[in-house]
Short mmCIF file of C-alpha atoms in Angstrom, two decimals:
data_model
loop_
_atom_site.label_atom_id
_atom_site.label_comp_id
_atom_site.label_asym_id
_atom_site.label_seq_id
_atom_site.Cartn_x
_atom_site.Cartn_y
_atom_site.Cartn_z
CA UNK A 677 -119.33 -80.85 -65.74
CA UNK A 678 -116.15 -82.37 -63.66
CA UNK A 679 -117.35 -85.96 -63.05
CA UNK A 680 -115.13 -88.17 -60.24
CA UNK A 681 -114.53 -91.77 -61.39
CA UNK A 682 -113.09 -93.51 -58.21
CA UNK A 683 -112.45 -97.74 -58.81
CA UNK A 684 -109.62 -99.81 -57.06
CA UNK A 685 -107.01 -101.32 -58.38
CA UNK A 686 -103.59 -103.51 -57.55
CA UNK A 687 -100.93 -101.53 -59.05
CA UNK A 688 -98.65 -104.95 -59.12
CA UNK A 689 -97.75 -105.94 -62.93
CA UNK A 690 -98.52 -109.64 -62.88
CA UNK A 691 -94.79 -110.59 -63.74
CA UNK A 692 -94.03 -108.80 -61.09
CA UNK A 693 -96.22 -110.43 -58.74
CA UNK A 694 -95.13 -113.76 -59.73
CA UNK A 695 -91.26 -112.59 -58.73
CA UNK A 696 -92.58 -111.62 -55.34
CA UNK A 697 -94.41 -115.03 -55.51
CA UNK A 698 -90.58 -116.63 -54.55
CA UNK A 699 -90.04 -114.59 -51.79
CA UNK A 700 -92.85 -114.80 -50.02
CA UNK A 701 -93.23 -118.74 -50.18
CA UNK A 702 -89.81 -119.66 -49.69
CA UNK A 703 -88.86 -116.95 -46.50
CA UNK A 704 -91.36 -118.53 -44.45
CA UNK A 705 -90.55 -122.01 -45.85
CA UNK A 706 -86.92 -121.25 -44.11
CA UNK A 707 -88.03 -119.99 -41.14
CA UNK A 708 -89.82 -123.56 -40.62
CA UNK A 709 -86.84 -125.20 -41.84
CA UNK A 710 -85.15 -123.20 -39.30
CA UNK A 711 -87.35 -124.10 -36.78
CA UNK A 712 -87.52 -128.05 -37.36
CA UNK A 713 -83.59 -127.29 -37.13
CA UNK A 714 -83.06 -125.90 -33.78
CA UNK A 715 -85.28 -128.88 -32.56
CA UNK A 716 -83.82 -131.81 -33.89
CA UNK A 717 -80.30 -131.06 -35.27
CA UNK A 718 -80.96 -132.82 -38.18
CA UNK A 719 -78.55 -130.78 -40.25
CA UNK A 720 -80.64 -131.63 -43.50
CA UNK A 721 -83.19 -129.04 -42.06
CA UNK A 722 -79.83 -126.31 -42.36
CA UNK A 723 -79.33 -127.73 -45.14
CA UNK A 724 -83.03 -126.86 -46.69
CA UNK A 725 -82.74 -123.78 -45.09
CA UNK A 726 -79.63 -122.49 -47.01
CA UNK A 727 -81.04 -123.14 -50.82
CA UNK A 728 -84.89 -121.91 -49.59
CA UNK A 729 -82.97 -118.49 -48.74
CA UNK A 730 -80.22 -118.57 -51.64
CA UNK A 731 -83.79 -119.03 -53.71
CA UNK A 732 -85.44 -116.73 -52.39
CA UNK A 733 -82.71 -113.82 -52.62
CA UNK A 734 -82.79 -114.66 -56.02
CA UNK A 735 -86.23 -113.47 -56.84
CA UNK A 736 -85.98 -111.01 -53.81
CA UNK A 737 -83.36 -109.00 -55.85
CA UNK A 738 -85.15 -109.03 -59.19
CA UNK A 739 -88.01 -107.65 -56.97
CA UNK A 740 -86.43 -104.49 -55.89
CA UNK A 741 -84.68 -104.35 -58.87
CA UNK A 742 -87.70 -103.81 -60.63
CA UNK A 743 -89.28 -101.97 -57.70
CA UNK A 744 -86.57 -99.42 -57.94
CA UNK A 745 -86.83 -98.86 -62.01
CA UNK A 746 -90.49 -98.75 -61.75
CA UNK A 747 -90.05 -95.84 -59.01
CA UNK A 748 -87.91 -93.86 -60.79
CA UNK A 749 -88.90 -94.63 -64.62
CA UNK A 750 -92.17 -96.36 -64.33
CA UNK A 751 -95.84 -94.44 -65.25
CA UNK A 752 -97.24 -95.36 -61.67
CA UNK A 753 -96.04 -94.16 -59.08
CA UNK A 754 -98.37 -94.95 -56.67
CA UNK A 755 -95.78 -98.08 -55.12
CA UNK A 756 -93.96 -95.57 -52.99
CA UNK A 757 -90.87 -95.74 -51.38
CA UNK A 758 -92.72 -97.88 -48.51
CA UNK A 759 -92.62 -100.48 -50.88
CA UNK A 760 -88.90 -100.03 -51.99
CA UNK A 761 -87.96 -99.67 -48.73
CA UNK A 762 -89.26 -102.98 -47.19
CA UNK A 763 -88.32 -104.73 -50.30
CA UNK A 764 -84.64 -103.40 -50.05
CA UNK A 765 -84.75 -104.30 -46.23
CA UNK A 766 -85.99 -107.71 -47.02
CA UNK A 767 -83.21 -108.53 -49.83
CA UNK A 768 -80.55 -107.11 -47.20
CA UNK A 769 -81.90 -109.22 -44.65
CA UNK A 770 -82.05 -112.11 -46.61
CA UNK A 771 -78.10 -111.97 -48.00
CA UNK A 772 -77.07 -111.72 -44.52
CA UNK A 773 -79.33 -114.52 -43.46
CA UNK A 774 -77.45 -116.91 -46.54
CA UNK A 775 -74.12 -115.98 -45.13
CA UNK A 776 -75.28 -116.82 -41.85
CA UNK A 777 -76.57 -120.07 -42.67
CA UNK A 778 -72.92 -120.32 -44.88
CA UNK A 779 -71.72 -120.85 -41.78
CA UNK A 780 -70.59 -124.34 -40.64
CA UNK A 781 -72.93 -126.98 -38.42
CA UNK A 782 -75.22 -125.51 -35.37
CA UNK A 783 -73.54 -121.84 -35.85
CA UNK A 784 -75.56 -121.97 -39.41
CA UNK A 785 -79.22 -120.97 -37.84
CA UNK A 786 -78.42 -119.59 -33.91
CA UNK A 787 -80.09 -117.11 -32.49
CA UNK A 788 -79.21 -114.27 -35.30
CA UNK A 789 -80.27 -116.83 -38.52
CA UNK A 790 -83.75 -117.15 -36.45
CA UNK A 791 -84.12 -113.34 -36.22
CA UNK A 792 -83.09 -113.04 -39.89
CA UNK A 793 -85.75 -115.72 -40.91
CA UNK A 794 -88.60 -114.21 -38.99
CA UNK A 795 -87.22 -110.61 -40.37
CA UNK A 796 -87.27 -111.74 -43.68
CA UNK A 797 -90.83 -113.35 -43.63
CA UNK A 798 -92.60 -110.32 -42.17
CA UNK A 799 -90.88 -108.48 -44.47
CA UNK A 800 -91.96 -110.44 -47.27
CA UNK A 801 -95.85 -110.71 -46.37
CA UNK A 802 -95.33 -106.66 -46.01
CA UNK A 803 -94.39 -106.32 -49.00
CA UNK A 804 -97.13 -108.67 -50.16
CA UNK A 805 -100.20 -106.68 -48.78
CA UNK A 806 -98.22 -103.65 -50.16
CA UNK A 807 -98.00 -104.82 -53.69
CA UNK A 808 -101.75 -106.86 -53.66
CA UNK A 809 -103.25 -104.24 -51.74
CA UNK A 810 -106.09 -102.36 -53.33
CA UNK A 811 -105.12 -98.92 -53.80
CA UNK A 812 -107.51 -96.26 -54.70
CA UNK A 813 -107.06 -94.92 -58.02
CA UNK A 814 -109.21 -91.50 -58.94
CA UNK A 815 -109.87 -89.61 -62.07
CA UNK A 816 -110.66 -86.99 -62.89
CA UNK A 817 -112.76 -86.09 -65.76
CA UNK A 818 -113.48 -82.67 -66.77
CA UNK B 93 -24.66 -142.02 -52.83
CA UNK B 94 -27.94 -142.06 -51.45
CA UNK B 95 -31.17 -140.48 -53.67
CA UNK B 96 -33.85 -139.03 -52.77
CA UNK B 97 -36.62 -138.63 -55.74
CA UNK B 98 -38.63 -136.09 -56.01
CA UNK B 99 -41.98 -135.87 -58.28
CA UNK B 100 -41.95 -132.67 -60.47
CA UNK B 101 -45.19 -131.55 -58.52
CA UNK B 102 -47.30 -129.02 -60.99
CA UNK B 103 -48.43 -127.55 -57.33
CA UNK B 104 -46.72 -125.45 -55.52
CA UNK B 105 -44.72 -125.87 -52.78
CA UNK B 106 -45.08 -122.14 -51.17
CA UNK B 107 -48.86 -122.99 -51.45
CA UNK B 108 -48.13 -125.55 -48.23
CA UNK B 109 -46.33 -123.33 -46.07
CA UNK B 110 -48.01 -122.91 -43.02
CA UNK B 111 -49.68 -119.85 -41.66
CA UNK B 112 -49.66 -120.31 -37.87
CA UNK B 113 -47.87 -118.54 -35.01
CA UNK B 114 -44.46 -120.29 -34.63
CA UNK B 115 -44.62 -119.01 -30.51
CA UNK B 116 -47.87 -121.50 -30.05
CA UNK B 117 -46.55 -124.41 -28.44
CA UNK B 118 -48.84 -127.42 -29.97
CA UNK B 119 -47.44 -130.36 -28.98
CA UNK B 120 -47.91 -132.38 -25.40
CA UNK B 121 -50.67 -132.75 -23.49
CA UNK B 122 -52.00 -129.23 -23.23
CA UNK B 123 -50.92 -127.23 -26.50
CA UNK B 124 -51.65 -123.51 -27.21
CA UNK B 125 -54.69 -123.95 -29.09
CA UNK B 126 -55.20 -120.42 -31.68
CA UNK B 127 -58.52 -118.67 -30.58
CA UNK B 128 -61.73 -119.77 -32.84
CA UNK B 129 -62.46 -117.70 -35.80
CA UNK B 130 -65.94 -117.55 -36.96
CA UNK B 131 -66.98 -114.30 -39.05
CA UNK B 132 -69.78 -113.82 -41.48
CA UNK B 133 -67.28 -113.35 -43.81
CA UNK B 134 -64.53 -115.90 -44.27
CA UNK B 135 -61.15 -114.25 -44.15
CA UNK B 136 -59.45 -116.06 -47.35
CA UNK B 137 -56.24 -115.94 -48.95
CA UNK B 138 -56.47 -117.66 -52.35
CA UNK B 139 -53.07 -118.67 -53.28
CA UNK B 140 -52.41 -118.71 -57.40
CA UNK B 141 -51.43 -121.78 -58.67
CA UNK B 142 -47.55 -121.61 -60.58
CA UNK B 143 -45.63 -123.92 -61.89
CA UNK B 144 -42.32 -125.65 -60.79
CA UNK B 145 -39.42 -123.28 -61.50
CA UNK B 146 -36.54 -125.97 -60.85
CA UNK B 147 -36.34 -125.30 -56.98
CA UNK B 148 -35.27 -127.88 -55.43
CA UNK B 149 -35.74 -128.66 -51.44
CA UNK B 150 -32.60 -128.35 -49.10
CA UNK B 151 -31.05 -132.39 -48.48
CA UNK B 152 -27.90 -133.57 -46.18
CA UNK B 153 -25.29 -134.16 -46.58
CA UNK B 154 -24.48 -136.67 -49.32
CA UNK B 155 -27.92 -136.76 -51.18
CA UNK B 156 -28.68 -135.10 -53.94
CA UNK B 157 -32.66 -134.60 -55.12
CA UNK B 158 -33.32 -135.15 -58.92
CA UNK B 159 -36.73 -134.51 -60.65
CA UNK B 160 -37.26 -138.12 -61.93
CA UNK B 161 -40.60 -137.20 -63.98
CA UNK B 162 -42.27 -134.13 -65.60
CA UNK B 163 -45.75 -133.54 -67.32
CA UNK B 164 -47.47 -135.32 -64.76
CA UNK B 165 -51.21 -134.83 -64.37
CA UNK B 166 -52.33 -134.05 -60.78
CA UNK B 167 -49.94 -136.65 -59.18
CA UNK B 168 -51.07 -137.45 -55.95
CA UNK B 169 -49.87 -140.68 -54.88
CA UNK B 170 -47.29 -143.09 -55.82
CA UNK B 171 -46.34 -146.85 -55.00
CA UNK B 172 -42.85 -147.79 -55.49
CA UNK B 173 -42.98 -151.81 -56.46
CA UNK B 174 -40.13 -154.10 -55.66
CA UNK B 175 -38.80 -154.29 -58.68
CA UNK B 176 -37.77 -150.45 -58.49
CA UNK B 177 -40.37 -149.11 -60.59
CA UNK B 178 -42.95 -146.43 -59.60
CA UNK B 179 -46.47 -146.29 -60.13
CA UNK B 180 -48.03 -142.77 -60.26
CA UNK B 181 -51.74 -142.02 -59.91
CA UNK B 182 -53.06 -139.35 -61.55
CA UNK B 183 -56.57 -137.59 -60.83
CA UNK B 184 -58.17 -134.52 -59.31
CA UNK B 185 -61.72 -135.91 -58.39
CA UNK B 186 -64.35 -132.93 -58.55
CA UNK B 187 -67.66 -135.33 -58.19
CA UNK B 188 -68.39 -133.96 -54.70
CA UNK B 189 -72.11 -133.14 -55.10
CA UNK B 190 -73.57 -129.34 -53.72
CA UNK B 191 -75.23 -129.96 -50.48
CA UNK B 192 -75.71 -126.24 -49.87
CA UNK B 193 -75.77 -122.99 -51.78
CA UNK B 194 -71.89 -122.32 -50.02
CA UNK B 195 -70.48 -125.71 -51.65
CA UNK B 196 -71.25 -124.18 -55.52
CA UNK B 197 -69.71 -120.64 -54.25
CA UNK B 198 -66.74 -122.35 -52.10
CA UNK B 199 -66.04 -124.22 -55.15
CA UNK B 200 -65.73 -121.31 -57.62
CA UNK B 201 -63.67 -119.74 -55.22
CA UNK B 202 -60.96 -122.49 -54.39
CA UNK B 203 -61.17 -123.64 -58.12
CA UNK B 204 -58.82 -120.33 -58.42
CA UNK B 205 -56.42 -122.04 -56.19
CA UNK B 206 -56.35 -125.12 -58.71
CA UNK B 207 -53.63 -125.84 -60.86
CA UNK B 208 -55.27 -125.23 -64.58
CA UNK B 209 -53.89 -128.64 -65.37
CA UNK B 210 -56.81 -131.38 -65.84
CA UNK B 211 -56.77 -134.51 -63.76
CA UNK B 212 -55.06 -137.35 -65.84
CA UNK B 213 -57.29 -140.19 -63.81
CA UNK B 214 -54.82 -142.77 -65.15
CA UNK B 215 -51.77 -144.49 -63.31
CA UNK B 216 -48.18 -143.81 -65.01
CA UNK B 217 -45.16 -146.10 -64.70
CA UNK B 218 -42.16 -144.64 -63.96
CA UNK B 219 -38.90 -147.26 -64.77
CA UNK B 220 -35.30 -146.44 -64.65
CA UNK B 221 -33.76 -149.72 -66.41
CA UNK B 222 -30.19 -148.75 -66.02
CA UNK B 223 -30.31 -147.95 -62.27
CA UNK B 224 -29.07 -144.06 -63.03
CA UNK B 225 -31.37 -142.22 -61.83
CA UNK B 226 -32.98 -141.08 -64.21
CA UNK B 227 -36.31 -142.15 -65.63
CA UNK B 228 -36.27 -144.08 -68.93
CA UNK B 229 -39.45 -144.75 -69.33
CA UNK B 230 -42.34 -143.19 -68.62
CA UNK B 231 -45.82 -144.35 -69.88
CA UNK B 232 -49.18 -144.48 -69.06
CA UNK B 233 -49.96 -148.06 -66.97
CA UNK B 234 -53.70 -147.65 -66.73
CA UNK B 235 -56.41 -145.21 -68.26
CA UNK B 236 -59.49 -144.26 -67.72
CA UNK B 237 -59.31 -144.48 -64.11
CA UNK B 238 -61.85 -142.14 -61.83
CA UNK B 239 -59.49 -140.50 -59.78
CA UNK B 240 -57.57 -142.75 -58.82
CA UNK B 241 -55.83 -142.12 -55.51
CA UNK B 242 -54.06 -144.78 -53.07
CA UNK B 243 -52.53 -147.38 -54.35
CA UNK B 244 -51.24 -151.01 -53.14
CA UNK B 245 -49.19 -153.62 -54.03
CA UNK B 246 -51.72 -157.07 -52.84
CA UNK B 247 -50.87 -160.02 -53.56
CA UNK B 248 -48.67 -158.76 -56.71
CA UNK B 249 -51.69 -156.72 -57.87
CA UNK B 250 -51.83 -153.34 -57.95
CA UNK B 251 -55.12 -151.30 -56.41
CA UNK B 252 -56.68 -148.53 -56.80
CA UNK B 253 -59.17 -147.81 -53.62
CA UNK B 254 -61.50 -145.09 -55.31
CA UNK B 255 -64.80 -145.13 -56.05
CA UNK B 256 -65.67 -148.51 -58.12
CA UNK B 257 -63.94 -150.81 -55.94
CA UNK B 258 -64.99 -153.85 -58.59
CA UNK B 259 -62.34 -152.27 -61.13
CA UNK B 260 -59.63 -153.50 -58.89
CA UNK B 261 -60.75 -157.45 -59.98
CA UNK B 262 -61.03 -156.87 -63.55
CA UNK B 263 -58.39 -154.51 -64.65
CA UNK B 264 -55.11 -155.55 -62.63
CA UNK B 265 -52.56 -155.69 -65.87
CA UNK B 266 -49.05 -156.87 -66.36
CA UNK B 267 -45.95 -154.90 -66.06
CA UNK B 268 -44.56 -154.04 -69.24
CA UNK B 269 -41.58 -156.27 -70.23
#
């Protein structure tokens, strides 16, 4: 008799969700630094800005690194290419947004770093309700 | 005859020739200013550091240019006293803390412009006793300087304006005899 076992499960690997951990505190982090920035032009606030990103592409690349081994080596394979996708979008967006804020003085955040920093935070809470997400996970017995 | 001396600089000398347009007129009141450059991307050219190959620069009429000192470490200024000799100081600095993530990169990447040679952060004398020319004695005056950079003859004392300003009080020395 074929008996159907549904139960939910995050298919994150906790290492892995501690790596996506970085990006997802420290995006948003610069897009407040960014913020306070623009306002005041305290250049500290660029300042903050420029290691919260360098940080954060740090982890964001170890991320898709191991989003994109999982996806082609791993046992589940339930991630998707949604999730590589807005991971690899996020870790593009945020190496752009570190050579923008490279830049010297007010030219460091402008209009583009502001559009990276919001880019790269939605990106990064997408990517969080991706990974943390329940997905459904069915067996099948026979 | 007239000298001219010249410091056997470990830099070199093509590394200072200018890259601008020689049709921009920038002098007066209103000069040709070049167009600002600002790209993701700075557009570098690294040069590589080499060593002094004996050129020497182009002089008048009537002077000649003789290298009056060698093995030099990062010279960068000098002080010449009234008694004829020459002070040299010696030091490439490199404390310059990382404010952003671009100051560690920057730093890696003009660090290949560097001469390989180590700062000496000392001052050398230079003294030619016989009034030749040529150096006849060269030895270190003062060690274990920080970098030191400009110097000054005040009040027969010789300073060192770097970062401990205090070591100018306590460590003035003699000439040697």
């Amino acid at each position: 008799m074929a008996e159907t076992l549904a139960r939910t499960r995050s298919f994150t690997n906790p290492i892995h969700a501690i790596l996506l951990a970085f990006p997802v505190a420290l995006y948003p982090a610069a897009l407040l630094s960014d913020i306070t920035y623009l306002n005041t032009a305290v250049i500290q606030w660029t300042n903050f800005s420029s290691w919260l990103i360098a940080g954060a592409d740090v982890f964001a690349g170890l991320v898709l690194a191991w989003a994109l081994v999982s996806q082609f080596l791993g046992r589940t394979r339930q991630r998707g290419w949604a999730y590589v996708t807005v991971v690899a979008l996020m870790f593009i967006a945020g190496v752009l947004n570190a050579f923008q804020h490279a830049r010297d003085g007010w030219h460091s955040v402008g209009t583009f770093g502001l559009v990276l920093s919001i880019l790269c935070t939605i990106l990064a809470f997408v990517a969080a309700f991706l990974a943390y997400g329940q997905t459904q996970v069915k067996e099948y017995r026979a | 005859m007239k000298r001219i001396v010249l410091l056997a600089l470990a830099a070199s000398l093509a590394a200072c020739q200018s890259q601008s347009d020689p049709d921009l007129d920038q002098t007066g009141e209103r000069p040709d200013l070049p167009q600002q450059s600002d790209t993701l991307l700075p557009a570098m050219k690294i040069p590589t550091p080499k060593g002094w190959d004996g050129e020497l620069p182009t002089v008048p009429e009537g002077f000649t240019v003789t290298a009056i000192a060698k093995d030099l470490k990062i010279p960068r200024q000098m002080l010449l006293l009234p008694n004829g000799d020459i002070l040299v100081a010696e030091g490439s600095g490199g404390h310059a803390p990382a404010v952003r993530p671009k100051d560690v990169i920057a730093g890696m990447i003009k660090k290949r412009g560097k001469s390989s040679v180590e700062g000496g952060n000392r001052i050398t004398l230079l003294r030619d006793s016989d009034g030749d020319g040529q150096t006849d004695l060269q030895t270190t005056f003062i060690d274990g300087l920080d970098a030191p950079y400009g110097l000054a003859l005040v009040d027969a004392r010789y300073t060192w304006p770097t970062r401990i300003i205090w070591s100018v009080s306590n460590t003035h020395k003699a000439l040697p005899a």
